[in-house]
Coordinates of C-alpha atoms in Angstrom, one line a residue:
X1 CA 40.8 12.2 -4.2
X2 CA 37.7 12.0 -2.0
X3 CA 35.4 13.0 -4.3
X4 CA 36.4 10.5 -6.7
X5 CA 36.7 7.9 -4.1
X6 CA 33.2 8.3 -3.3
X7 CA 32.0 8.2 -7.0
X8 CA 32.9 4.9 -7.5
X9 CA 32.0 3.7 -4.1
X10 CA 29.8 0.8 -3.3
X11 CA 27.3 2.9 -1.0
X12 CA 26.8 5.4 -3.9
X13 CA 26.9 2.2 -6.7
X14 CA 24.1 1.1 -4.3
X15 CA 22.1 4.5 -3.9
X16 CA 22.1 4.5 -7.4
X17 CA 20.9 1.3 -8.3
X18 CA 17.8 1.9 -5.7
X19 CA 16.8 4.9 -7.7
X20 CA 16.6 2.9 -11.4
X21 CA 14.6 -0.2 -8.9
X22 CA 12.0 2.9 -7.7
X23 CA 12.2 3.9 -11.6
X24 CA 11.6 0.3 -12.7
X25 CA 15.0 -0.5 -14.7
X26 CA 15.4 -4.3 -12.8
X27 CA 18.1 -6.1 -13.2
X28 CA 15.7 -9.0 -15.1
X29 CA 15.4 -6.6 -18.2
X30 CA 18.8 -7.0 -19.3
X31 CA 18.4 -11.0 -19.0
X32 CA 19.7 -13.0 -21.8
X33 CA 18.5 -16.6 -21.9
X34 CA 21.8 -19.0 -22.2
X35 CA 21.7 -22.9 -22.3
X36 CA 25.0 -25.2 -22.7
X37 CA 26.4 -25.6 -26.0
X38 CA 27.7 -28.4 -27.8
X39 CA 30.8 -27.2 -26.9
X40 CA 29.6 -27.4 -23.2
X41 CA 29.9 -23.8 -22.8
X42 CA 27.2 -21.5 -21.9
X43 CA 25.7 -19.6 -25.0
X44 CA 23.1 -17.2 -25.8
X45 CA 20.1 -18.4 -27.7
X46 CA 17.5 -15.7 -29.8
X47 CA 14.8 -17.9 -31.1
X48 CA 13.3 -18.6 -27.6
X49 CA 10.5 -17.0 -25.4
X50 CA 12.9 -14.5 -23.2
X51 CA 10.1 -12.2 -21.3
X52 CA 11.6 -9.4 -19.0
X53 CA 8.4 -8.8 -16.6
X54 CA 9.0 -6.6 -13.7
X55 CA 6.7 -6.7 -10.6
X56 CA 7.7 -3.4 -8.4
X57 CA 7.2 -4.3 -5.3
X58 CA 9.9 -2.3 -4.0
X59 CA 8.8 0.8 -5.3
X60 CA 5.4 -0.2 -3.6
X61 CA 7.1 -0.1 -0.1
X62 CA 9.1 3.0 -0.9
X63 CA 5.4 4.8 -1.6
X64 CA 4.5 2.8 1.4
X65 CA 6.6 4.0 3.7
X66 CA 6.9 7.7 2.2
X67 CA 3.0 7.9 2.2
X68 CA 2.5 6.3 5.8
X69 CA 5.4 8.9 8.0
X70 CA 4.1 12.3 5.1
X71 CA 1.3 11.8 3.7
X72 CA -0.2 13.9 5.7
X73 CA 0.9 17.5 6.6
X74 CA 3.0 17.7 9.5
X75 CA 1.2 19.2 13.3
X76 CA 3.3 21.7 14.4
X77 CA 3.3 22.4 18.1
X78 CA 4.5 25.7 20.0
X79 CA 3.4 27.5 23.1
X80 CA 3.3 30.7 21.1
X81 CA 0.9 31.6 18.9
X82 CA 2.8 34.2 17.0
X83 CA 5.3 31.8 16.5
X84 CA 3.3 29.1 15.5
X85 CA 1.4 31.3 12.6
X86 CA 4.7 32.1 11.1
X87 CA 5.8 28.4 11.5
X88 CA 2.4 27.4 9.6
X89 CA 3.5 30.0 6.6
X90 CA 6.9 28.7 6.3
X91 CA 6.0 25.0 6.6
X92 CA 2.9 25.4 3.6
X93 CA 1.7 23.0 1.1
X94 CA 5.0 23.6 -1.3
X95 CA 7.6 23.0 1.6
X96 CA 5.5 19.8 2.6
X97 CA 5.3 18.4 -1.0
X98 CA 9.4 18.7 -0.7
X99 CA 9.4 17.1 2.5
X100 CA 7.3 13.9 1.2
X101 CA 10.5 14.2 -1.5
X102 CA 12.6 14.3 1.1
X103 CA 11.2 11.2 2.8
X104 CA 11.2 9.4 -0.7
X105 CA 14.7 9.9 -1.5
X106 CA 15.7 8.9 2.5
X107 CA 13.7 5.8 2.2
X108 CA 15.5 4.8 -1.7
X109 CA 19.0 6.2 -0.6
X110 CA 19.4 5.7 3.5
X111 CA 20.0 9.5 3.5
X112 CA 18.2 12.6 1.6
X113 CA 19.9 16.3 1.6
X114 CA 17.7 19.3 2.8
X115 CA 19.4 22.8 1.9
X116 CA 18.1 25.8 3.3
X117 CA 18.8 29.2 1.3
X118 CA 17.5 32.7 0.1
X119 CA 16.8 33.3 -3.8
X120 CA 17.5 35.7 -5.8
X121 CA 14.2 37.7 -4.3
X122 CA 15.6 37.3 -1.1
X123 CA 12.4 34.7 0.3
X124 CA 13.4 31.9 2.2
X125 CA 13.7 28.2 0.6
X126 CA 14.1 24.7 1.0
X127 CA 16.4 22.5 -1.5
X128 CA 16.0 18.5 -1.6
X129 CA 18.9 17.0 -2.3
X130 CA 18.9 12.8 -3.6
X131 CA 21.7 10.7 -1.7
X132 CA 23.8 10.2 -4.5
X133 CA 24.2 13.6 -5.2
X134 CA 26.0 14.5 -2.1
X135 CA 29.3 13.6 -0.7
X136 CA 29.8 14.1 2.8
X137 CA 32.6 14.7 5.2
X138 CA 31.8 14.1 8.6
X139 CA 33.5 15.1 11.5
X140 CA 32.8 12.6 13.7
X141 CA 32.5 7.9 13.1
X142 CA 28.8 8.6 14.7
X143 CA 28.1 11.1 11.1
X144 CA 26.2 13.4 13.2
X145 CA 28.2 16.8 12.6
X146 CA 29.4 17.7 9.0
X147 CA 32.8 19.2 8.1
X148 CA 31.4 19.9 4.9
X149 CA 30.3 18.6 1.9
X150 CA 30.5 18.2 -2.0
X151 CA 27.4 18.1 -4.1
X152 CA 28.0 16.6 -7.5
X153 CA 25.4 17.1 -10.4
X154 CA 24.6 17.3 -13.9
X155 CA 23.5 19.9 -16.3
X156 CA 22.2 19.9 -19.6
X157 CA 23.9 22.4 -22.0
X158 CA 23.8 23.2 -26.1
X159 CA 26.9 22.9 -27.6
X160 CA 28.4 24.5 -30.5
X161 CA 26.8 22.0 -33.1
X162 CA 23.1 22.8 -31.8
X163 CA 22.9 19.6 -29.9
X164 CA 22.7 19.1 -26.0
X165 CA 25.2 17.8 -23.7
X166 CA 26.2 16.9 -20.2
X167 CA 28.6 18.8 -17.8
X168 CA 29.2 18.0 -14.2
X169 CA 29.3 20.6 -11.6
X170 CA 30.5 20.0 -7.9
X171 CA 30.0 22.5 -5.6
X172 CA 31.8 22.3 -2.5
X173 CA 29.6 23.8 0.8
X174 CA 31.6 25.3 4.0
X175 CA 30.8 27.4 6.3
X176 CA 32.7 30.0 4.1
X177 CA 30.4 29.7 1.5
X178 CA 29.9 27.6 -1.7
X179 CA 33.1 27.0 -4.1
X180 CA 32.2 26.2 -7.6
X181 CA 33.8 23.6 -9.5
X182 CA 33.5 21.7 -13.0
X183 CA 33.8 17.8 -12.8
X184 CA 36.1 16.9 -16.4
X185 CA 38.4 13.9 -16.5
X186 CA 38.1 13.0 -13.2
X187 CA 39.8 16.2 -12.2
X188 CA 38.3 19.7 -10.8
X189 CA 38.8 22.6 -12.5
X190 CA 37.5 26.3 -10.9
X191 CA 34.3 27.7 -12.5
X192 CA 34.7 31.4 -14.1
X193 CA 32.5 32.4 -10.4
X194 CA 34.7 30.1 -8.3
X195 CA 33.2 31.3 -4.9
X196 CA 29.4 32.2 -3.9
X197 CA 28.5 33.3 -0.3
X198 CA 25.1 31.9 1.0
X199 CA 22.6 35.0 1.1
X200 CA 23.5 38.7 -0.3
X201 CA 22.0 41.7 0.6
X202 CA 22.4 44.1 -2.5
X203 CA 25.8 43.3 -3.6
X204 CA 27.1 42.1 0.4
X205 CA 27.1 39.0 0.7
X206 CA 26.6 36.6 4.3
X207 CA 26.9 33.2 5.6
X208 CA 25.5 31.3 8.0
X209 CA 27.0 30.5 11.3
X210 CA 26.3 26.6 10.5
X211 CA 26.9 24.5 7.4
X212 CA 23.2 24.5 5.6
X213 CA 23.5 21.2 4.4
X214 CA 21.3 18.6 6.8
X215 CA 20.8 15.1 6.2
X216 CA 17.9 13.6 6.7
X217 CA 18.4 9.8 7.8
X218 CA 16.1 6.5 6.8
X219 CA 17.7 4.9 10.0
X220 CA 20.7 5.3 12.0
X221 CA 22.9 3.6 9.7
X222 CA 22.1 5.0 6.9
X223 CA 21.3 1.7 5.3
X224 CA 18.9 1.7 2.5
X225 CA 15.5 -0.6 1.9
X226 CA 16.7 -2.0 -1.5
X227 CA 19.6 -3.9 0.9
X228 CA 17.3 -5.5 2.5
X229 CA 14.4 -6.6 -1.0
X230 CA 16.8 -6.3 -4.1
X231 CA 17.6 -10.1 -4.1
X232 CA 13.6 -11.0 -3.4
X233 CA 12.5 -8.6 -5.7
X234 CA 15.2 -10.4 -8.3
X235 CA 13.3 -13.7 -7.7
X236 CA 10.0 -12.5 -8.1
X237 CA 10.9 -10.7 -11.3
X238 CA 12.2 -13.9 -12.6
X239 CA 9.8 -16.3 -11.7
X240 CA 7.1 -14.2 -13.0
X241 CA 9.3 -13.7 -16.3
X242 CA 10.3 -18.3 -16.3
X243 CA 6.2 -18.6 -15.6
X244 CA 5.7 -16.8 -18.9
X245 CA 8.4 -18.1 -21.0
X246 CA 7.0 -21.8 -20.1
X247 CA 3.9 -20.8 -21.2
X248 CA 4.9 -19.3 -24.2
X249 CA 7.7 -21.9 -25.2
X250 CA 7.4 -25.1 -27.5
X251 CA 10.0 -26.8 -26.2
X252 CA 9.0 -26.4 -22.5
X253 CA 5.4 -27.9 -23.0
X254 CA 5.7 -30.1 -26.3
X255 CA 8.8 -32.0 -27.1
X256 CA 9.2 -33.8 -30.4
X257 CA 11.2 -37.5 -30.7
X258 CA 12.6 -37.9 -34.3
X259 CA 13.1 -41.8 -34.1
X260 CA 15.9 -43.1 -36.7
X261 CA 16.6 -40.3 -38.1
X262 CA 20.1 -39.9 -36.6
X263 CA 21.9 -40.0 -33.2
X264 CA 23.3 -37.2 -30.9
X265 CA 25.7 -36.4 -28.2
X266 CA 24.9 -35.3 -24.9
X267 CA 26.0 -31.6 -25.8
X268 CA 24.1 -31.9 -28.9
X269 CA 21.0 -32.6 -26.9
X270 CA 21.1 -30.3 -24.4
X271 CA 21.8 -27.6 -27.1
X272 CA 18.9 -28.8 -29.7
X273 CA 16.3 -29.5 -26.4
X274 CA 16.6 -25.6 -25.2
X275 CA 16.7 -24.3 -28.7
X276 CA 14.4 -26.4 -31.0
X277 CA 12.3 -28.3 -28.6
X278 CA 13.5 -31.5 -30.7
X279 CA 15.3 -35.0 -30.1
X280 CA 16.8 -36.8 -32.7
X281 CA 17.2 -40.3 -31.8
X282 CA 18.3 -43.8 -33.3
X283 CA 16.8 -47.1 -31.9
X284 CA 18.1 -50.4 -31.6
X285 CA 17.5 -52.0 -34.9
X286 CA 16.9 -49.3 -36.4
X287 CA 14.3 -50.0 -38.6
X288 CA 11.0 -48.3 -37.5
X289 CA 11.2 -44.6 -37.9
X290 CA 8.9 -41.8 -36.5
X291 CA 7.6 -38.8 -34.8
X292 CA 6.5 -38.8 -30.9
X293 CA 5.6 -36.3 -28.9
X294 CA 6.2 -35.6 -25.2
X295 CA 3.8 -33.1 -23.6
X296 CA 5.1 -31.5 -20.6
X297 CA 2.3 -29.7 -18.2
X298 CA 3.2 -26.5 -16.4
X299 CA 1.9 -26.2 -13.0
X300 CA 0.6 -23.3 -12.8
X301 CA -0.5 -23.5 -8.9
X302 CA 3.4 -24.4 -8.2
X303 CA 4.4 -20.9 -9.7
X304 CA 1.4 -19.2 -7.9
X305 CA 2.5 -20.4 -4.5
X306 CA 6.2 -19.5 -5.1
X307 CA 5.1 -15.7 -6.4
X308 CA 2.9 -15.4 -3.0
X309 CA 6.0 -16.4 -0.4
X310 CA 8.2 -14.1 -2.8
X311 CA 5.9 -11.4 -1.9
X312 CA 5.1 -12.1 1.6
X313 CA 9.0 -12.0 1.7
X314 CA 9.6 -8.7 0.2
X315 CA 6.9 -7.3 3.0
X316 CA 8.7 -8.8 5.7
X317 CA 11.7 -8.0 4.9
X318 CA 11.0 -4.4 3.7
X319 CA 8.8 -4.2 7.3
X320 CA 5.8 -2.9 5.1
X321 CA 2.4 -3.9 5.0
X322 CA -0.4 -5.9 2.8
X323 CA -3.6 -4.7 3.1
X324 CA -4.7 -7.4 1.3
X325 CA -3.5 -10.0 4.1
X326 CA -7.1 -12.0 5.8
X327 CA -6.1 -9.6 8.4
X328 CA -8.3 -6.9 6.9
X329 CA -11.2 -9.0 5.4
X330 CA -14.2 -8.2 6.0
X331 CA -15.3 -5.8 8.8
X332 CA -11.6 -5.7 10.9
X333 CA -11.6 -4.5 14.2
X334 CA -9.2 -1.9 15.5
X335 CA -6.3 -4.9 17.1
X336 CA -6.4 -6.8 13.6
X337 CA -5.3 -3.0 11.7
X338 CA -2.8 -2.3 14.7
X339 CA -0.9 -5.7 14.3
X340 CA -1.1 -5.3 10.8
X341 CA 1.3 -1.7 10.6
X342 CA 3.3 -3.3 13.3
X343 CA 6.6 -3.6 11.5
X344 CA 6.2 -0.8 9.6
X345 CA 5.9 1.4 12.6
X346 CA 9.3 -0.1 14.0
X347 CA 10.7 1.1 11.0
X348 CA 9.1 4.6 10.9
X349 CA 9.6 4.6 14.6
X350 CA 13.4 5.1 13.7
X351 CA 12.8 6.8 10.8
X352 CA 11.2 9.5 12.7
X353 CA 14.0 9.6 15.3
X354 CA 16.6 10.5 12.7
X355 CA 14.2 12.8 11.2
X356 CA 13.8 14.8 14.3
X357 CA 16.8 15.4 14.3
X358 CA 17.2 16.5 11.1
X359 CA 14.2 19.2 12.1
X360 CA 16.1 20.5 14.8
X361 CA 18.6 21.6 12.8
X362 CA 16.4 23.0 10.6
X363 CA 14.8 25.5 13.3
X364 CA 17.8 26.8 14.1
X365 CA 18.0 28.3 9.8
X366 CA 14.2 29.0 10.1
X367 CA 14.4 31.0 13.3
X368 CA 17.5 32.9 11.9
X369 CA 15.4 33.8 8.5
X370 CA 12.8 35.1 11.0
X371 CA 15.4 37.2 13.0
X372 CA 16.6 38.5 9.7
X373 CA 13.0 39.5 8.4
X374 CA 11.8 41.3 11.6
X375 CA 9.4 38.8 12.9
X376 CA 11.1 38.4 15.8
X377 CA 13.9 35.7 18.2
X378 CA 11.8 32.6 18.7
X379 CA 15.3 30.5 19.3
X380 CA 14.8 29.5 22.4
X381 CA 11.0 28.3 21.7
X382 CA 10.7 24.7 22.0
X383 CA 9.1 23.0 18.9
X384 CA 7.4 19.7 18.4
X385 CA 7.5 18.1 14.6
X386 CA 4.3 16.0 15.2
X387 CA 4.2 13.0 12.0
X388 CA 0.2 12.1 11.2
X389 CA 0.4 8.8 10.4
X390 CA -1.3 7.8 7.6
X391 CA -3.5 4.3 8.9
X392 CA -6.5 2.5 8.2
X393 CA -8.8 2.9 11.0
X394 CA -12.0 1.7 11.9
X395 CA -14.0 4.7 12.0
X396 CA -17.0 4.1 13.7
X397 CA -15.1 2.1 16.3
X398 CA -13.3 5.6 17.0
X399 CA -16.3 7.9 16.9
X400 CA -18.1 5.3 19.4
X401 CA -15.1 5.9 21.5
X402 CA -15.2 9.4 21.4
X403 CA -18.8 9.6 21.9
X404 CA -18.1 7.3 25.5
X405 CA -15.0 9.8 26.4
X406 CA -17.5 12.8 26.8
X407 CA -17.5 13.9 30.8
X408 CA -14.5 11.3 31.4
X409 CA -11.7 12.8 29.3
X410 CA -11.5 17.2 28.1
X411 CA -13.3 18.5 25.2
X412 CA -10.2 19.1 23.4
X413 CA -8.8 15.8 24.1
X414 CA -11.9 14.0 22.5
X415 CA -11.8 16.4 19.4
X416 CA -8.1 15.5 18.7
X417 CA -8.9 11.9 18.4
X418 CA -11.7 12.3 16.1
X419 CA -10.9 10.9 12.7
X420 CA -12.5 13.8 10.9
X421 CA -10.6 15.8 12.5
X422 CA -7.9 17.6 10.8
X423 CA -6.6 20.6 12.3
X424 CA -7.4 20.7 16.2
X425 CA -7.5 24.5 16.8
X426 CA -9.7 24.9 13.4
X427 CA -12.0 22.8 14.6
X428 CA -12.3 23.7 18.5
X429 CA -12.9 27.1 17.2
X430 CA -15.5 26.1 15.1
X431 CA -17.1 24.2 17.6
X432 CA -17.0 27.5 19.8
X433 CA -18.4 29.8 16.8
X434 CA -21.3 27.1 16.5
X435 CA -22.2 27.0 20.7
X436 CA -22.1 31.4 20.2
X437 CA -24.5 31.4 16.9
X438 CA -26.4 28.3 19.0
X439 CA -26.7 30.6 22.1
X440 CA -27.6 33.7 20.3
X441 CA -30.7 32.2 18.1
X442 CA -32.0 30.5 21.5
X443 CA -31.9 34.0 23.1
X444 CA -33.5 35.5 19.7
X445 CA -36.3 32.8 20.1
X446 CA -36.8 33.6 23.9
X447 CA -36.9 37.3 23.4
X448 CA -39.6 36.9 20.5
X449 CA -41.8 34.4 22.6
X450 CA -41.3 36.7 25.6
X451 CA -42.7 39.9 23.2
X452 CA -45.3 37.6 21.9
X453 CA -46.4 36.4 25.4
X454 CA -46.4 40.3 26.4
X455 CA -48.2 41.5 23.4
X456 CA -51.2 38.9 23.9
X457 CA -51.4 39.9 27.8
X458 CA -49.7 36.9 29.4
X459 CA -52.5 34.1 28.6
X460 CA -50.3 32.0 27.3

């Protein structure tokens, strides 16, 4: 069964895990500390320091990376005006809130799910759907066209003894329309409304021409970041957790040496060494007995170097970026922030490839729902999905720039390279409502000096 297949597969197994790392559940909290027994086995011990400290870098680069390719509102770019106004109403503030979704979950699962539909008022609406959610069936090695696909999800029900549980629906997307399915020992059994068609006007219901299910790739592969960090982030977690537990345990720093007060194995002192921090030991004669004690001194520089490489490593290998590096100390010129985003634009540089594509698919649903509201066929209207990178920048470098562009490069060339600048056409409008109300008031002040001149003769 493909649907089962896929729930116990390692790519889902692996989507999963990256959302409990974004969450924080690390493998590290569900570390139990184990020394060699006197049996020479390995056993779990209680009555030693056992700290679970997480350190989320990953979720850091997920943010990261979502923040830096959405954190800013998409430009939208059309030759037509009416086109581009209804784009603008369609793409709002909700839809890009769901898109920065959509980025997160690509980033954490290699893929994310957008779903385009009509509620129950009829107005048009996007659906994010996580990677593990959704099992595809592609049509082609490349995973470029769906033949369709199977979402699988939970709800929250009451029960007959007033409690709450969990039932698993699956609902399987053609272009026929949606069939309805309830997941129950590992087999599929038809809901009571076993089939739902895509949009309904009054009691007809319609269905697209394409499957409305479009993924939404991290990179080409569909490989996600936690490949890539999981076993660094593993290390960091633990040698943060090993730096505490040495400061925290006896045995670690102060060791005590019971002289003549009997002998013990090898086992015996492994074993009593992890647990107790003690030694029992019998000298030669035998005669002097006692109490020693060893100090041992944690380095705490050692640990300190080890948790900056970890980190450095998780960067590098994430292709994010530490604004903390000496890169950006002090005053940093505009070539020290560049280098700095470098790998994290080769990254997003893909990223935004695969999301491209994901946008032209898209259209083609948006310019339907326009067709289908009366606003118009805009399908063969070219569209440009422009991403605003979210970067430090050196403002007054860039405003020093602009000012030296002005006779050399267009008016609206220099204005879109401002950095205050946030919507181009806003502004250049602005800037033409200002040079009007600037032009009037200098004819308002020539007309009254002109009267005033008249009025007094011409001696002035």
């Amino acid at each position: 069964m493909v649907l089962r297949k896929w729930l116990d597969s390692p790519i889902r197994t692996e989507q999963l895990l990256a959302e409990k790392y974004y969450d924080g559940d690390h493998d590290i909290l569900r570390r139990e500390k184990k020394v060699i027994g006197a049996d020479g086995n390995l056993i779990t011990i209680q009555n030693v320091a056992n700290n679970k400290l997480v350190d989320n870098q990953y979720r850091k680069l997920v943010d990261q990376k979502t923040n830096y390719v959405l954190g800013k509102p998409m430009t939208i770019a059309t030759s037509k005006d009416e086109y581009l106004k209804l784009l603008r109403k369609v793409f709002d503030k909700k839809v890009h809130r769901k898109l920065r979704v959509l980025a997160q979950y690509a980033v954490d699962g290699g893929v994310a799910w957008l779903y385009p539909y009509y509620d129950e008022n009829g107005a048009f609406k996007l659906a994010v759907f996580p990677s593990y959610e959704v099992c595809p069936i592609w049509k082609d090695k490349e995973h470029t066209e769906l033949e369709c696909a199977m979402r699988y999800y939970p709800e929250e029900v009451f029960n007959e003894n007033g409690g709450t549980q969990l039932i698993y629906h699956v609902d399987l997307f053609t272009k026929e329309g949606i069939t309805h399915f309830r997941y129950q020992g590992a087999s599929l059994i038809l809901e009571e409304k076993a089939h739902s068609d895509y949009m309904y006007v009054g009691k007809d219901g319609f269905n697209w021409q394409k499957l409305p299910i479009i993924p939404f790739k991290y990179n080409s592969k569909e490989i996600p970041l936690i490949r890539n960090v999981k076993s660094l982030q593993d290390s960091l977690n633990q040698v943060l957790s090993d730096f505490q537990n040495n400061m925290e345990e006896d045995p670690r720093t102060s060791i005590l040496v019971l002289k003549n007060y009997d002998g013990t194995n090898i086992p015996e002192f492994r074993q009593n060494l992890a647990t107790y921090g003690v030694i029992k030991v019998t000298t030669v004669d035998g005669v002097q007995g006692g109490v020693e004690t060893l100090k041992i001194e944690v380095n705490a520089a050692n640990y300190q170097a080890i948790l900056m490489q970890l980190k450095r490593a998780i960067v590098e290998n994430g292709r994010g970026f530490d604004a903390k590096e000496e890169r950006m100390d002090g005053d940093p010129n505009q070539m020290n922030i560049e280098s700095m985003y470098t790998d994290i634009d080769l990254d997003v540089n893909g990223m935004e490839t695969e999301f491209q594509a994901g946008f032209e698919e898209l259209k083609w649903f948006v310019d339907q729902y326009l067709i289908h509201a009366g606003h118009g066929d805009f399908t063969e209207e070219t569209v440009e999905f422009v991403f605003n990178r979210d970067i430090f920048i050196n403002e007054d470098a860039k405003i020093e720039n602009c000012v030296k562009s002005v006779g050399i490069l267009s008016n609206q060339t220099i204005v879109s390279r401002h950095p205050w600048v946030t919507d181009l056409q806003h502004e250049l409008k602005q800037i033409e409502e200002d040079k009007q109300a600037e032009l009037k008031e200098m004819e308002a002040t020539q007309s009254i000096m002109e009267k005033h001149n008249h009025d007094n003769g011409g001696d002035e």
